[in-house]
mmCIF file of C-alpha atoms in Angstrom:
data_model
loop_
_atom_site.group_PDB
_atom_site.id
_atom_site.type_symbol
_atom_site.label_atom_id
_atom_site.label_comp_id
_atom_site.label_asym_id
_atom_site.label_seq_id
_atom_site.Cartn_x
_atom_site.Cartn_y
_atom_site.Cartn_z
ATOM 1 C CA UNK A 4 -19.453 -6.024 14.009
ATOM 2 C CA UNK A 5 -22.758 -6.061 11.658
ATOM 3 C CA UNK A 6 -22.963 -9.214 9.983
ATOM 4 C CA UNK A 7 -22.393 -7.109 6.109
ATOM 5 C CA UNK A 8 -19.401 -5.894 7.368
ATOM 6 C CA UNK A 9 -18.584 -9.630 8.476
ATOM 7 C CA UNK A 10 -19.235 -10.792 5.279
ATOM 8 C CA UNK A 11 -16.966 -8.388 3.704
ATOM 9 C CA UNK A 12 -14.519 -9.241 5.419
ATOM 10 C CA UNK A 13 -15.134 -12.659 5.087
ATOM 11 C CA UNK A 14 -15.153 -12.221 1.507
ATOM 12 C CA UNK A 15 -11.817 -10.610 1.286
ATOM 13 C CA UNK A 16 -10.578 -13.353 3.250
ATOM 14 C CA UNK A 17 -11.761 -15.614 0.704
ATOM 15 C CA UNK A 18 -10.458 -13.537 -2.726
ATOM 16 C CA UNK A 19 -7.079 -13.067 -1.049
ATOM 17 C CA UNK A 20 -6.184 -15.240 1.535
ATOM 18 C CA UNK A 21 -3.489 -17.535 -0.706
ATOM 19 C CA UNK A 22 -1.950 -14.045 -2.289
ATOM 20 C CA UNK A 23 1.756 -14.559 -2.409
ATOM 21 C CA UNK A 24 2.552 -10.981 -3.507
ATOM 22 C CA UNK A 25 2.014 -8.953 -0.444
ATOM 23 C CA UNK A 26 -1.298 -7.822 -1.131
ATOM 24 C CA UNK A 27 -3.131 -10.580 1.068
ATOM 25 C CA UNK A 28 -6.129 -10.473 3.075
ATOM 26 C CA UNK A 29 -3.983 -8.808 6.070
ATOM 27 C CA UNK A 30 -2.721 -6.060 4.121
ATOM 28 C CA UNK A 31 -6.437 -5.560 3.493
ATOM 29 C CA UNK A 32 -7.126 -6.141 6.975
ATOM 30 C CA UNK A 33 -4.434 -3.468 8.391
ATOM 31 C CA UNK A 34 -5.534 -1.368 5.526
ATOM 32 C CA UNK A 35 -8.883 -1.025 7.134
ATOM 33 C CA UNK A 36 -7.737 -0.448 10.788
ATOM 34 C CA UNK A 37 -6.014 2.513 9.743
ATOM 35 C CA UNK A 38 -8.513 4.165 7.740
ATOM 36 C CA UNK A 39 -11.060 3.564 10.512
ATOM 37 C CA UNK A 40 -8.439 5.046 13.100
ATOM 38 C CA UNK A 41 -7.746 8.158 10.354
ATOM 39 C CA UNK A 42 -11.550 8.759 10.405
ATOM 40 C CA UNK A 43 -12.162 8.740 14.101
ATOM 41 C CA UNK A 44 -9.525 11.762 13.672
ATOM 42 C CA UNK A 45 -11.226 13.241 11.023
ATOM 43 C CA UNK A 46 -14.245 12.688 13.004
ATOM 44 C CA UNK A 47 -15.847 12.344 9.399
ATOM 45 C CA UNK A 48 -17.235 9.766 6.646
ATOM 46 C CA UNK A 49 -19.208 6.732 6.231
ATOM 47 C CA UNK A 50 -17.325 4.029 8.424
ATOM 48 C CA UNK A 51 -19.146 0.942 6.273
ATOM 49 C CA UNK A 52 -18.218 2.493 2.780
ATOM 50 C CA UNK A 53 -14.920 2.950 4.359
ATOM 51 C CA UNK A 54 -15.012 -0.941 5.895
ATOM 52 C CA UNK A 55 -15.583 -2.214 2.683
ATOM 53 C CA UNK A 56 -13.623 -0.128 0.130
ATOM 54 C CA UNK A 57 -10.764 -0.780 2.109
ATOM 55 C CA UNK A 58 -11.078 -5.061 2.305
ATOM 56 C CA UNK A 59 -12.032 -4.971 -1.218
ATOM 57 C CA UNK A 60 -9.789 -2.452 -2.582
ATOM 58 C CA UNK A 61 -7.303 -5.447 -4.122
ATOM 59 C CA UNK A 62 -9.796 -7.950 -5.106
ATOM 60 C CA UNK A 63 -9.517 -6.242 -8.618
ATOM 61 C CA UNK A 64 -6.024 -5.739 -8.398
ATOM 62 C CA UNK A 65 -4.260 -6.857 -11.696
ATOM 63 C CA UNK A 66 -0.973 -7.707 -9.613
ATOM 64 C CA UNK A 67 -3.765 -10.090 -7.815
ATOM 65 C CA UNK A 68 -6.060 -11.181 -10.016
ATOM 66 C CA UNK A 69 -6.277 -12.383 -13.560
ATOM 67 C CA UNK A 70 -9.727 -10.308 -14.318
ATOM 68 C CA UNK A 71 -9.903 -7.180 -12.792
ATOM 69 C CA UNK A 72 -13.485 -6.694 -14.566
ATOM 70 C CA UNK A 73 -14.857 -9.413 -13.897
ATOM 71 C CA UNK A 74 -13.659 -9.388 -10.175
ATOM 72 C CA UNK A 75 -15.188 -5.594 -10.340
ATOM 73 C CA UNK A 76 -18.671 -7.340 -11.313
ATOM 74 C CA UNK A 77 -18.217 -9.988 -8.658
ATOM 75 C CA UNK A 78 -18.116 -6.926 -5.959
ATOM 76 C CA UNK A 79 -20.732 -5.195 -7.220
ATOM 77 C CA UNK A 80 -23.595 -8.392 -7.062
ATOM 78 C CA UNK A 81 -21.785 -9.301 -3.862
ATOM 79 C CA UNK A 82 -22.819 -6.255 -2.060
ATOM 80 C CA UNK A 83 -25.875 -5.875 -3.846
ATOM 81 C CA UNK A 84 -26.656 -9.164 -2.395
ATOM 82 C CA UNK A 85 -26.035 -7.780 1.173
ATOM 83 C CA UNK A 86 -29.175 -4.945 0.167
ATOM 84 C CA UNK A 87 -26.595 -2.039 0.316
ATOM 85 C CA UNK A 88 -27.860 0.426 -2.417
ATOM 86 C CA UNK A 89 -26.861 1.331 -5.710
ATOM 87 C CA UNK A 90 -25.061 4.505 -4.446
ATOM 88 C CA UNK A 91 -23.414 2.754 -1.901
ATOM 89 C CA UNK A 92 -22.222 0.054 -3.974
ATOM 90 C CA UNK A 93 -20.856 2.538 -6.577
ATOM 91 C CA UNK A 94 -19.116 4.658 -4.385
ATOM 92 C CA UNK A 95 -17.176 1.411 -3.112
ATOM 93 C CA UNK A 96 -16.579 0.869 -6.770
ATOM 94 C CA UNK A 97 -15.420 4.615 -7.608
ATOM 95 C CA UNK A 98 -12.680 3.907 -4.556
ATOM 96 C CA UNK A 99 -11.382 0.939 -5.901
ATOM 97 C CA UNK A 100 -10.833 1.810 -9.285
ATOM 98 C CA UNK A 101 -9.444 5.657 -7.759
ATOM 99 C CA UNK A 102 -7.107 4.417 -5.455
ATOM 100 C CA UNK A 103 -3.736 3.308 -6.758
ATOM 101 C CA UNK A 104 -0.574 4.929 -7.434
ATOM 102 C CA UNK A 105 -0.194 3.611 -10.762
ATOM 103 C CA UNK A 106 -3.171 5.127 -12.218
ATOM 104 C CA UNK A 107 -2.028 8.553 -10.669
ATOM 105 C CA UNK A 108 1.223 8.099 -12.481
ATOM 106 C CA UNK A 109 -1.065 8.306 -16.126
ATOM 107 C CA UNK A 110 -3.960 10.140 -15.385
ATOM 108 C CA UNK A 111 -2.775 12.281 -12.361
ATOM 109 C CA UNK A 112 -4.487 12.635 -8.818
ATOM 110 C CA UNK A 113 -7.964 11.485 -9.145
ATOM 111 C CA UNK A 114 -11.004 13.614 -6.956
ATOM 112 C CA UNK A 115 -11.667 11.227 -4.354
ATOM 113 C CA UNK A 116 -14.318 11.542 -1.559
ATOM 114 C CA UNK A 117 -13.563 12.020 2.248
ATOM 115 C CA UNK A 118 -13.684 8.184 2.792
ATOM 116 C CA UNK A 119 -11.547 7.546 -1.097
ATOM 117 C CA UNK A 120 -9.205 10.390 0.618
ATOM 118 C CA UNK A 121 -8.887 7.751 4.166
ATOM 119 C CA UNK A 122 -8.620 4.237 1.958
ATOM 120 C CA UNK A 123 -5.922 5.862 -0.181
ATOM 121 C CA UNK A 124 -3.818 7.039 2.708
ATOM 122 C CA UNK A 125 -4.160 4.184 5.035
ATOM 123 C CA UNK A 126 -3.280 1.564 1.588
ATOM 124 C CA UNK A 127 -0.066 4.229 1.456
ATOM 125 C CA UNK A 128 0.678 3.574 5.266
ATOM 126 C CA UNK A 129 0.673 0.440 4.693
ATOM 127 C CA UNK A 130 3.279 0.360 1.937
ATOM 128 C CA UNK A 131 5.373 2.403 4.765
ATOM 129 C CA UNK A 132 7.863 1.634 7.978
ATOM 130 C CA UNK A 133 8.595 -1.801 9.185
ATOM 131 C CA UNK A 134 6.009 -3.194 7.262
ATOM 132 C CA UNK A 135 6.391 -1.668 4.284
ATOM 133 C CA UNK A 136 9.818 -2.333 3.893
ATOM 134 C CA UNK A 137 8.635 -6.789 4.359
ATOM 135 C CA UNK A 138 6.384 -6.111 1.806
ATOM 136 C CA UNK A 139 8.597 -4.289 -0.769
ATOM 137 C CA UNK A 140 11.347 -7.104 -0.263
ATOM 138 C CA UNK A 141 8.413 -10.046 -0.078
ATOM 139 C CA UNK A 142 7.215 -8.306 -3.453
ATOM 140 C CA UNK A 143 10.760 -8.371 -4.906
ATOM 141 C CA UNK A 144 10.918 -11.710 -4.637
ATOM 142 C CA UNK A 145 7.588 -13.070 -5.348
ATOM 143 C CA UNK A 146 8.519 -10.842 -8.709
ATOM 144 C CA UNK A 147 12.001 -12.283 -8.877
ATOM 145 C CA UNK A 148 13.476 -8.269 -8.764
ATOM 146 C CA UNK A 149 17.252 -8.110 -7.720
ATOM 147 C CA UNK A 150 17.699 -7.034 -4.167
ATOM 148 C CA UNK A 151 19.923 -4.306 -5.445
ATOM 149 C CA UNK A 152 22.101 -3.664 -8.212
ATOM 150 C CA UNK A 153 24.765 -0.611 -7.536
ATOM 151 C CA UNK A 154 24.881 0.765 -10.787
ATOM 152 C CA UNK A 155 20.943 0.556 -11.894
ATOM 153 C CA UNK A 156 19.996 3.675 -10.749
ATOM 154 C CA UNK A 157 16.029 4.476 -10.048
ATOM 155 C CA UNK A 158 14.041 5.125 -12.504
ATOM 156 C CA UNK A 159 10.925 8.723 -12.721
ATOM 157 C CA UNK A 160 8.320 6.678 -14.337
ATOM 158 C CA UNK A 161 5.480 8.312 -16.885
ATOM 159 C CA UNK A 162 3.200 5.304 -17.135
ATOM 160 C CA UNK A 163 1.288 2.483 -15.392
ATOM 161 C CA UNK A 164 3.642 -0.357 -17.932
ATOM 162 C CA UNK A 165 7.050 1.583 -17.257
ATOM 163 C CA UNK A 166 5.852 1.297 -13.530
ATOM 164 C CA UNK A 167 4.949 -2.523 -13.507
ATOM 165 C CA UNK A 168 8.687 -3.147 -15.357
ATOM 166 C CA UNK A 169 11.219 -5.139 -13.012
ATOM 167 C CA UNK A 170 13.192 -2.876 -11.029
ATOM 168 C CA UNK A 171 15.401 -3.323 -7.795
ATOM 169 C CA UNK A 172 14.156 -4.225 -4.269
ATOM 170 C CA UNK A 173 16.262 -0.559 -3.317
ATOM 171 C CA UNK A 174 15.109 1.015 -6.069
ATOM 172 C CA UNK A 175 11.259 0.824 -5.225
ATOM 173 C CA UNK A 176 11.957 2.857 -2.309
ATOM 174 C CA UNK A 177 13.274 5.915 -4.533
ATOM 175 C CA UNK A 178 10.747 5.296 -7.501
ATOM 176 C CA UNK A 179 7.690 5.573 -4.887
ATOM 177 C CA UNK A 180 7.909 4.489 -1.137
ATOM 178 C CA UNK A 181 9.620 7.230 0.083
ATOM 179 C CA UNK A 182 7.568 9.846 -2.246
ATOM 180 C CA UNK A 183 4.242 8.857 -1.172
ATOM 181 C CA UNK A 184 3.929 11.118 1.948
ATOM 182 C CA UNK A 185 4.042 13.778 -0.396
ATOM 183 C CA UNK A 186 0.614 12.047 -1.607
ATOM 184 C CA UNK A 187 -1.368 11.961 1.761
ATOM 185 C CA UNK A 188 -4.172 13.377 1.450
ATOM 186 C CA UNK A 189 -5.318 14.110 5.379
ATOM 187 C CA UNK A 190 -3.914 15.584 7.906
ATOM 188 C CA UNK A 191 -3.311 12.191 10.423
ATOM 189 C CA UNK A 192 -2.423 10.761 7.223
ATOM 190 C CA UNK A 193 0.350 13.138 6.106
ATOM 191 C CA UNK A 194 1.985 12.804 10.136
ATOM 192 C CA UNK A 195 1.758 9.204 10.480
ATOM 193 C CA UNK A 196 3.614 9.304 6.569
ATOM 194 C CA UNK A 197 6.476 11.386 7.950
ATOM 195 C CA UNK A 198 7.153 9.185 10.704
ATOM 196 C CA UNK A 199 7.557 5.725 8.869
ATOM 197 C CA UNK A 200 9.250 7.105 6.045
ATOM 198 C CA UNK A 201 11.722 8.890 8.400
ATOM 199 C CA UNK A 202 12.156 4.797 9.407
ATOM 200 C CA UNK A 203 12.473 3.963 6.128
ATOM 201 C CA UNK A 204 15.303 5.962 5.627
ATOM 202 C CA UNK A 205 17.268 5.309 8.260
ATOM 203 C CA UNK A 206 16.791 1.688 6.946
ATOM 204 C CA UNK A 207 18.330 3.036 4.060
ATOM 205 C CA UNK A 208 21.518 4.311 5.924
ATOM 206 C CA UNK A 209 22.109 0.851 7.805
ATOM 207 C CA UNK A 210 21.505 -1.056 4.590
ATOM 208 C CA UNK A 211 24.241 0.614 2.267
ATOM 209 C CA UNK A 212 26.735 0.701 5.418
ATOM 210 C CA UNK A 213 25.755 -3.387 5.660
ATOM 211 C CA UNK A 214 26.363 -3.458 1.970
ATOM 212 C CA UNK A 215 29.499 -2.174 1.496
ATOM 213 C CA UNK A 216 30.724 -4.898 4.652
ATOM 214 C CA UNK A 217 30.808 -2.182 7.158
ATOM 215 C CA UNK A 218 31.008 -2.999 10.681
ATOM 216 C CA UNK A 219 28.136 -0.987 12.884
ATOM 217 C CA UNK A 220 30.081 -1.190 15.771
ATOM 218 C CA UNK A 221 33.274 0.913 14.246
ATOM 219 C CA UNK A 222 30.586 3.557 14.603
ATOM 220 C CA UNK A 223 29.723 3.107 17.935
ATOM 221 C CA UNK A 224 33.816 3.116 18.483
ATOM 222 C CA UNK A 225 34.259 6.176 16.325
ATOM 223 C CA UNK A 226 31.665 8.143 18.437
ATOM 224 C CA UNK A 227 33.296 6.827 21.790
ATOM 225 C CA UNK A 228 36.780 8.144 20.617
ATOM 226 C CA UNK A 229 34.846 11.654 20.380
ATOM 227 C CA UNK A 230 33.401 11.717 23.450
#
């Protein structure tokens, strides 16, 4: 590892290591594995724009953060202070403020670059599967959301303040986990979508029978009496 792409990631560590919400330095951290790993499939893109867009992406998150802008500014003379150049810095930049599902929700899919394309859909992974369903309870309650209320059904939301309104724990998996692999943007991306939202789901299933005060194994007897 170069020692910019050290510092990075040291910075991140620094701007998010004490986040309570879910989007902590590891998120980051996993974030950044997985776009790397999408991009040796792609066999495509600038792995230190990548690197950094991806351990910086939620320094400026206002769910993080109580300055986004000024947190913006902070990136920008942090990696001008590492020499990259001014094209490099603003095509971190252009990531960052490209990349989240909320702003898609107002001003519909943005035009992001090859490496924009792998941040987004590795920060989606992320917010898929077995970790993605920690994070989506660990965010309901750092939010103090109820884990599920039977009659609140979910909500299609228009805007970025509808969005950020308290829902359900169970709800945030119908109002946009499980339609983000319809938002992939890669190929690798797309598959590796399918398969932890396919987990998701059948999360789903056990959670409603566990609900409701089913026993799992009158299942398991059921499909013994069948056989």
């Amino acid at each position: 590892m170069s020692e910019q792409l050290s510092a990075i990631r040291n910075y991140s560590y620094e701007k998010l290591n004490t986040d309570t919400s879910g989007h902590d330095f590891f998120h980051s951290e996993r974030v950044a594995k997985i776009a790397l790993a999408l991009q040796e499939k792609e066999n495509a893109g600038d792995a230190a724009v990548i690197w950094a867009a991806s351990y910086l992406h939620d320094v400026i998150d206002d769910k993080v953060v109580t300055d986004p802008h000024q947190e913006r500014q902070n990136i920008s003379d942090f990696l001008a202070s590492l020499e990259w150049s001014s094209d490099q810095i603003a095509h971190v930049l252009s990531i960052i403020d490209n990349l989240s599902y909320s702003r898609e929700l107002e001003m519909g899919k943005a035009e992001l670059t090859l490496e924009g394309q792998l941040v987004q859909d590795a920060d989606r992974i992320d917010a898929l599967g077995a970790i993605g369903i920690m994070r989506t309870a660990y965010y309901g309650g750092h939010t103090e959301s109820p884990l599920y209320l039977p009659d609140v059904a979910p909500k299609n939301f228009k805007t970025k303040a509808e969005y950020r309104k308290k829902s359900t724990v169970i709800n945030h998996f119908y109002e946009k986990l499980l339609l983000l692999e319809k938002t992939m943007n890669t190929t690798a991306g797309k598959a590796e979508a399918r398969l932890r939202t396919k987990f998701m789901q059948t999360f789903l299933m056990e959670f409603y029978a566990e609900w409701d005060g089913k026993l799992l194994t009158s299942n398991e007897n059921d499909k013994m009496k069948k056989q």
